């Protein structure tokens, strides 16, 4: 008789436990144990519990390669889902086998878990493991399907309602309640009381901060004080919430007929054209070129139009498309094409945490018909669809890879561009970490090319995310370890650092609403007549629209008790020494980068903290 020790760990979440009956079968190279009931005194599978059991087998099983968990009814209790963290099996000889899972088990069923050593397909020589890899992917492809959401834009997850519920609960309550959860929404409503039913213009600029009277940050106060200044207007293109638009302009566009003479008065010595605004795509007598030397509120109105237009580009292309929708494409493709034992599954799974969930919420509340986009943002949902399509048409692999993007936009030598400075360091840190992981599992180019699971993952992202558009330059297959490293770096950087850069500043930069209005209520100025403050206030959003949009941006602040900063891996998907060492080195490098950023920030009037490791979440999660 051989007796195996089995340790079972249940997740911490409030609903992670189950009352169902759980049994186990151990599968070794030399045979299987009988199905054995896991039962101790008291409750076995409650949130946060780690329980030990003894599992007997008539004969020794050899190295354990697989376990089966059987979830069956218990007495009259209704079925309850179970979030199983990990299992550890210790043989009579003292050998231990880890089975990281970190998933829900729903319904009465049997699930199979393979031993944790990361393996690319060609490494799995045992027929049982090959069979399991295949069966796991077949099952996952039934659970996670693709759906076209808006024609011409990236596809999204098509998961059934049971899995949606699973995904929602899995992603724990702090996250869900933050996003339109009843508790936080009610608290916010009570604080904002009085602005909901006021479809009127603001009477004075000084009234606007009263809406979020309980919120102050150094940045929000700086914005309230400096929002009209040209220098701050320009600064926000470098280090605001949309630092990816700015590019070197070596010649004035043909449709922008401004001359040096027109603006000579407002240019300092040895400076040239750079400050004037035309608020349409074509020169037209009714689209005057507005200059800093024009009347104060006309110039301010022109700049506000530019920021309002940028609000849309930012939310739709920089934020929704490039971060959220791509993160979902990466996520669905990972769930469908990479089995849990694949090293790239283990590498990437922390970087897609909550990504499908947050997008399901966004499709329900924000970008649905009648959602916030329709109610408070000028483009509405039809404009959003059009902007998304255009955004995807122009999205390239170069844009997604920061070092290439910086070159392509010609902004390598731009002064005070902290998004770039911080971003390049973080990109390099991710690249070094990823390169180490790739080096462990892929010794040759052939091993990259012949990994059919990896190639299917990359191919599916190209087809469903980039709609097979060759011109995007996004790879549809990968041929070398270097190509794989770059691709994985792009995925992790996009889901973490890039998303933080375009997400984190939204509230504090827009809470003083005139800085980033979500809609304008009058057409752009059609002549250079004087503009009054009252006309300005009658153009920017009225009180109730301001309240609605700021409530959403409030929720999207990156402040969450459940946040996992970049490079933290509390779930042990990798159990080998090599990847763990690389994770520690990655964390050290990120800490070093943080110190460098803190030091630089000390000399700045306004700290740049959106691309700062402790504020960067591992995944696109809010
Ligand atoms: Fe976001």
XYZ file of C-alpha atoms in Angstrom, residues 260 263-272 274-275:
13
model
C 5.227 83.102 -40.203
C 2.050 84.690 -35.992
C 5.238 86.717 -35.813
C 3.850 88.757 -32.947
C 3.378 85.803 -30.711
C 6.663 84.089 -31.482
C 9.709 84.638 -29.362
C 13.217 84.991 -30.697
C 14.535 82.002 -32.634
C 11.190 80.265 -32.464
C 8.953 79.447 -35.348
C 3.944 76.214 -33.494
C 0.982 77.664 -31.701
